[in-house]
PDB file of C-alpha atoms in Angstrom:
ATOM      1  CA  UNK A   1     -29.774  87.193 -66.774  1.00  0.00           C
ATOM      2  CA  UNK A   2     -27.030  86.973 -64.656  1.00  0.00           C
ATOM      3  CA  UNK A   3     -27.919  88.713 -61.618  1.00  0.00           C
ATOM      4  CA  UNK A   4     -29.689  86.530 -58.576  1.00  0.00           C
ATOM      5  CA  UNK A   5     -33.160  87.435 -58.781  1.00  0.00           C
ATOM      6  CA  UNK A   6     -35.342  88.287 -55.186  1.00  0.00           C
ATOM      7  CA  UNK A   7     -37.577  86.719 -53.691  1.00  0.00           C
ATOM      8  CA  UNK A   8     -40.748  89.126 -55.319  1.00  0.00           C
ATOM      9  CA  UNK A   9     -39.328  88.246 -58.882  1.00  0.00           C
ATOM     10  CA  UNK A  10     -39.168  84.401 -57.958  1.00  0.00           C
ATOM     11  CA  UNK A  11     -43.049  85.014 -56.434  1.00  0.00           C
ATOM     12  CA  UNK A  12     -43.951  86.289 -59.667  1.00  0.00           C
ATOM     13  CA  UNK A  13     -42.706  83.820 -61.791  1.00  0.00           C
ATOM     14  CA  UNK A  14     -44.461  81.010 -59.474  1.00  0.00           C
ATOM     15  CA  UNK A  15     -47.882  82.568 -59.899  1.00  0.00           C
ATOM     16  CA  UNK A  16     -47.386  82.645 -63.964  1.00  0.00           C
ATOM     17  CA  UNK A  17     -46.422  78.732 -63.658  1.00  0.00           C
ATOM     18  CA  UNK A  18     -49.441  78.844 -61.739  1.00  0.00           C
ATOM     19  CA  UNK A  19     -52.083  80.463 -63.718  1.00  0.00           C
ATOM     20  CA  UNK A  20     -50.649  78.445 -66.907  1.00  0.00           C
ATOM     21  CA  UNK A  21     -51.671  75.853 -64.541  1.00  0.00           C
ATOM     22  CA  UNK A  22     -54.363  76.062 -64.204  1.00  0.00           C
ATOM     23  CA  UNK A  23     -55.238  77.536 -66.982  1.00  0.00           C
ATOM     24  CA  UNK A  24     -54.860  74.088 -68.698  1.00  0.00           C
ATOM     25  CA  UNK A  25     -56.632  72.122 -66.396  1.00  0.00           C
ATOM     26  CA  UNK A  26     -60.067  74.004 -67.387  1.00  0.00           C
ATOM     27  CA  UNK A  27     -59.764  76.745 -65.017  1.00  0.00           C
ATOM     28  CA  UNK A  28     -60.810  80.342 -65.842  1.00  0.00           C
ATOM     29  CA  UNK A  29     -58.743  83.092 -64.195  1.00  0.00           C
ATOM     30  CA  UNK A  30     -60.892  85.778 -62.918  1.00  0.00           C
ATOM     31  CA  UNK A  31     -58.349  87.900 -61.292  1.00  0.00           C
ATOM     32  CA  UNK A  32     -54.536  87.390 -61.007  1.00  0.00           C
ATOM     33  CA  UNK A  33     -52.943  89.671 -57.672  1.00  0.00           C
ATOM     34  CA  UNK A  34     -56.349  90.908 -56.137  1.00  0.00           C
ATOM     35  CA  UNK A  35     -56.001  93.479 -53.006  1.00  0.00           C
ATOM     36  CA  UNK A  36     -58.082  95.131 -50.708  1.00  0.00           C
ATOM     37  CA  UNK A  37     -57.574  96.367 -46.855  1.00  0.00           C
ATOM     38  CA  UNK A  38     -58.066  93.223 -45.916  1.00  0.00           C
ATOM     39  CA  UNK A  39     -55.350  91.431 -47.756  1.00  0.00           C
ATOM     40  CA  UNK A  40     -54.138  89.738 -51.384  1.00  0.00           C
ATOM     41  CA  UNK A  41     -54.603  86.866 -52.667  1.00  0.00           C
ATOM     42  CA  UNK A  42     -53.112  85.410 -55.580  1.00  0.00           C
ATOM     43  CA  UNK A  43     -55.143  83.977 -58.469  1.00  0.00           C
ATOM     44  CA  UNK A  44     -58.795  83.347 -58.241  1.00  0.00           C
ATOM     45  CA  UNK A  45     -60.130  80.956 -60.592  1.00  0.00           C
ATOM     46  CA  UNK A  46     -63.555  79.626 -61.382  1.00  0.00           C
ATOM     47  CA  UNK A  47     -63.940  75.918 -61.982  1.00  0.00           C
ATOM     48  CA  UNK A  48     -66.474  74.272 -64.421  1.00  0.00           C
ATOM     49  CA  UNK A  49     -68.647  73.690 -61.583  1.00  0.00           C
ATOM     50  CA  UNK A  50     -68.970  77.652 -61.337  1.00  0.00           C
ATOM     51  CA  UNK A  51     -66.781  77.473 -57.741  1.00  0.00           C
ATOM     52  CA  UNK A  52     -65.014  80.599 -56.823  1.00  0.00           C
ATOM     53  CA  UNK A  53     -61.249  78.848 -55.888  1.00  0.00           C
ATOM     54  CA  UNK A  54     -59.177  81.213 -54.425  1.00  0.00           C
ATOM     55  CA  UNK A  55     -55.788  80.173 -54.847  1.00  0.00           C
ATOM     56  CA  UNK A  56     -52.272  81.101 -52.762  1.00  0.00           C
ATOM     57  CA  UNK A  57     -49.284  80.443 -54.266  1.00  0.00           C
ATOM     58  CA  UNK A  58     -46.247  79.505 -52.627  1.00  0.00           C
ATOM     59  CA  UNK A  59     -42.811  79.540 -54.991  1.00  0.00           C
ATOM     60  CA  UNK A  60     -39.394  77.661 -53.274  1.00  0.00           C
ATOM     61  CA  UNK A  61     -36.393  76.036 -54.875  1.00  0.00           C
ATOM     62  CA  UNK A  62     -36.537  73.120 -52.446  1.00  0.00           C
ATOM     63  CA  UNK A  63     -38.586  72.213 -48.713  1.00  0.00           C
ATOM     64  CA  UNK A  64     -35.162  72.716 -46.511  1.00  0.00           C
ATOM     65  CA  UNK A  65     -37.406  74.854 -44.306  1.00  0.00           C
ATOM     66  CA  UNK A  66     -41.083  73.202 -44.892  1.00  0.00           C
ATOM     67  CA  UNK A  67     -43.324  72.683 -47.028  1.00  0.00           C
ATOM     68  CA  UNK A  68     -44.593  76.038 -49.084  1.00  0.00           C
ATOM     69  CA  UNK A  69     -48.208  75.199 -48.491  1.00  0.00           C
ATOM     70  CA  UNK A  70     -46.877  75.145 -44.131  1.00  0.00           C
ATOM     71  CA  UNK A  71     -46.252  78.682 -44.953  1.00  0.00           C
ATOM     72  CA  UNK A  72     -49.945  79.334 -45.224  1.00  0.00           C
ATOM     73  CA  UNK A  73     -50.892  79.841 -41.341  1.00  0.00           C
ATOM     74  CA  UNK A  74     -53.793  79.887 -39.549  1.00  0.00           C
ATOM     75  CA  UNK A  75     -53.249  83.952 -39.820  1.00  0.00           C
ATOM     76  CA  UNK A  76     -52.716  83.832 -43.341  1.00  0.00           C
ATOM     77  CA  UNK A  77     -55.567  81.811 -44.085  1.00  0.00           C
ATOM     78  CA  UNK A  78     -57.679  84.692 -42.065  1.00  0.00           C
ATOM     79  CA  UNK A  79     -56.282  87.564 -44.499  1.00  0.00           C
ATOM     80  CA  UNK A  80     -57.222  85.308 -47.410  1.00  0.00           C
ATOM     81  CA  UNK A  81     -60.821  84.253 -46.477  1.00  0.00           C
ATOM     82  CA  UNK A  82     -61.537  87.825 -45.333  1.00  0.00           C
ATOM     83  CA  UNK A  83     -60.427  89.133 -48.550  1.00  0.00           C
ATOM     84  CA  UNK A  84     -62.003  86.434 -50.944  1.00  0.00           C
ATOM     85  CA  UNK A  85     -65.347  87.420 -48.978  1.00  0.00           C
ATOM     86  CA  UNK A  86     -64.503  91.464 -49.995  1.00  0.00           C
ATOM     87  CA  UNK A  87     -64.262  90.377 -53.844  1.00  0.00           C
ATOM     88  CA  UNK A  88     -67.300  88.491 -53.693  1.00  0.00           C
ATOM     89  CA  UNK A  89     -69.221  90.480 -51.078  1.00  0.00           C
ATOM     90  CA  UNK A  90     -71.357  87.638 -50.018  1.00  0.00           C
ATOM     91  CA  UNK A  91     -71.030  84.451 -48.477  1.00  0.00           C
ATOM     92  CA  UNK A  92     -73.491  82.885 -50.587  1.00  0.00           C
ATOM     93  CA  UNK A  93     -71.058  81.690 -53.800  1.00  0.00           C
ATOM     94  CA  UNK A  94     -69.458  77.929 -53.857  1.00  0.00           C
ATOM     95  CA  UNK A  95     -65.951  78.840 -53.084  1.00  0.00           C
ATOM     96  CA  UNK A  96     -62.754  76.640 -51.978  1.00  0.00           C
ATOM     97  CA  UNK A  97     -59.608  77.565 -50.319  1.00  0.00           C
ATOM     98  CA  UNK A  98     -56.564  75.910 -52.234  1.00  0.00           C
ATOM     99  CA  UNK A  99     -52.934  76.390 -51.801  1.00  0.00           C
ATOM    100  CA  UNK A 100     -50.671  75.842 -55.470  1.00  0.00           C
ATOM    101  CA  UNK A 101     -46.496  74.908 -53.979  1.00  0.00           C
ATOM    102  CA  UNK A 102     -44.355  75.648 -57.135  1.00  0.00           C
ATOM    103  CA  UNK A 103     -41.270  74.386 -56.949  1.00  0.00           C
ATOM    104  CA  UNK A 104     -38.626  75.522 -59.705  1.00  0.00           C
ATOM    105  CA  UNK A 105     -34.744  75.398 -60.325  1.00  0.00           C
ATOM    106  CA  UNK A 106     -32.754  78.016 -59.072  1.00  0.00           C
ATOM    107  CA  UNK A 107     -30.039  79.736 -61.334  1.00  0.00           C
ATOM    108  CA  UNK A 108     -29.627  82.409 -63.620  1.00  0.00           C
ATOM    109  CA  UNK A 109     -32.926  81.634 -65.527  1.00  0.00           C
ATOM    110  CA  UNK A 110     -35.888  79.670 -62.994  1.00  0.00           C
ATOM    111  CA  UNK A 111     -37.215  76.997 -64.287  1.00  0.00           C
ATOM    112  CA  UNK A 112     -40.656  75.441 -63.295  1.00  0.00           C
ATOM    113  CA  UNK A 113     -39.755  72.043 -61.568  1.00  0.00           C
ATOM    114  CA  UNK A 114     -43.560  70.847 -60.011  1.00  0.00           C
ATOM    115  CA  UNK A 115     -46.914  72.268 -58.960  1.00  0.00           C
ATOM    116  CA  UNK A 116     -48.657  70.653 -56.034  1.00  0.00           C
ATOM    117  CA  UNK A 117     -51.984  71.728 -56.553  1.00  0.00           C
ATOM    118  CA  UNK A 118     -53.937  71.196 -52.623  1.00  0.00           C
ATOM    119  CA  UNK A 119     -57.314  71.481 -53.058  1.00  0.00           C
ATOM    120  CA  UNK A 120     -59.422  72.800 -49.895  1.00  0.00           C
ATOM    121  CA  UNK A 121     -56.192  73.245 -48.266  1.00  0.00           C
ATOM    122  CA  UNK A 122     -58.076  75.320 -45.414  1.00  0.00           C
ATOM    123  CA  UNK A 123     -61.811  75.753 -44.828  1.00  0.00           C
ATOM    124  CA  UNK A 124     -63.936  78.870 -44.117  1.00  0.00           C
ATOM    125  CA  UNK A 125     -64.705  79.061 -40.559  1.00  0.00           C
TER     126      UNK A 125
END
């Protein structure tokens, strides 16, 4: 492909290296691009132990303006709790906040580079 591809494409691609991810470290992905009112969050995966991890993925080619998991604000990290507690509709699940950085190589066709996986990157307050 030789056209540059935008940001949503590169975003998409990050949450597939993602999900394969995770996918091979034992996780089971229970819903991939989840929405509601109160926001979207990107994978959510349960874990052997039966936790509900709610995971946001952040895609860049390089950390020239931060970190991707710096991305992840304290207002972010509201939309994301809010709407992990409107999938699950209680509060009374194990759950964990992490935060996947992909990084890949830019160019015609992305490749995956590294996943930083941060586990309980933020906690529910």
């Amino acid at each position: 492909m030789n056209e540059k591809r935008n940001t949503r494409e590169i975003g998409k691609l990050g949450e597939a290296w993602a999900a394969d991810y995770f996918e091979n470290l034992g996780y089971a992905i229970i819903k991939r691009n989840f929405s509601c009112k109160t926001g979207e969050i990107d994978l959510i995966l349960q874990d052997v132990d039966d936790t509900y991890v709610f995971v946001e993925v952040k895609t860049r080619s390089g950390v020239m303006f931060g970190s991707p998991a710096e991305a992840v604000d304290y207002r972010k990290q509201q939309h994301i709790m809010r709407t992990a507690m409107a999938f699950l509709g209680t509060d009374k699940y194990a759950m964990r906040f992490d935060v996947a950085e992909v990084f890949y190589n830019p160019g015609d066709e992305p490749s995956l580079r590294e996943i930083r996986h941060i586990e309980n990157a933020f906690e529910k307050r």
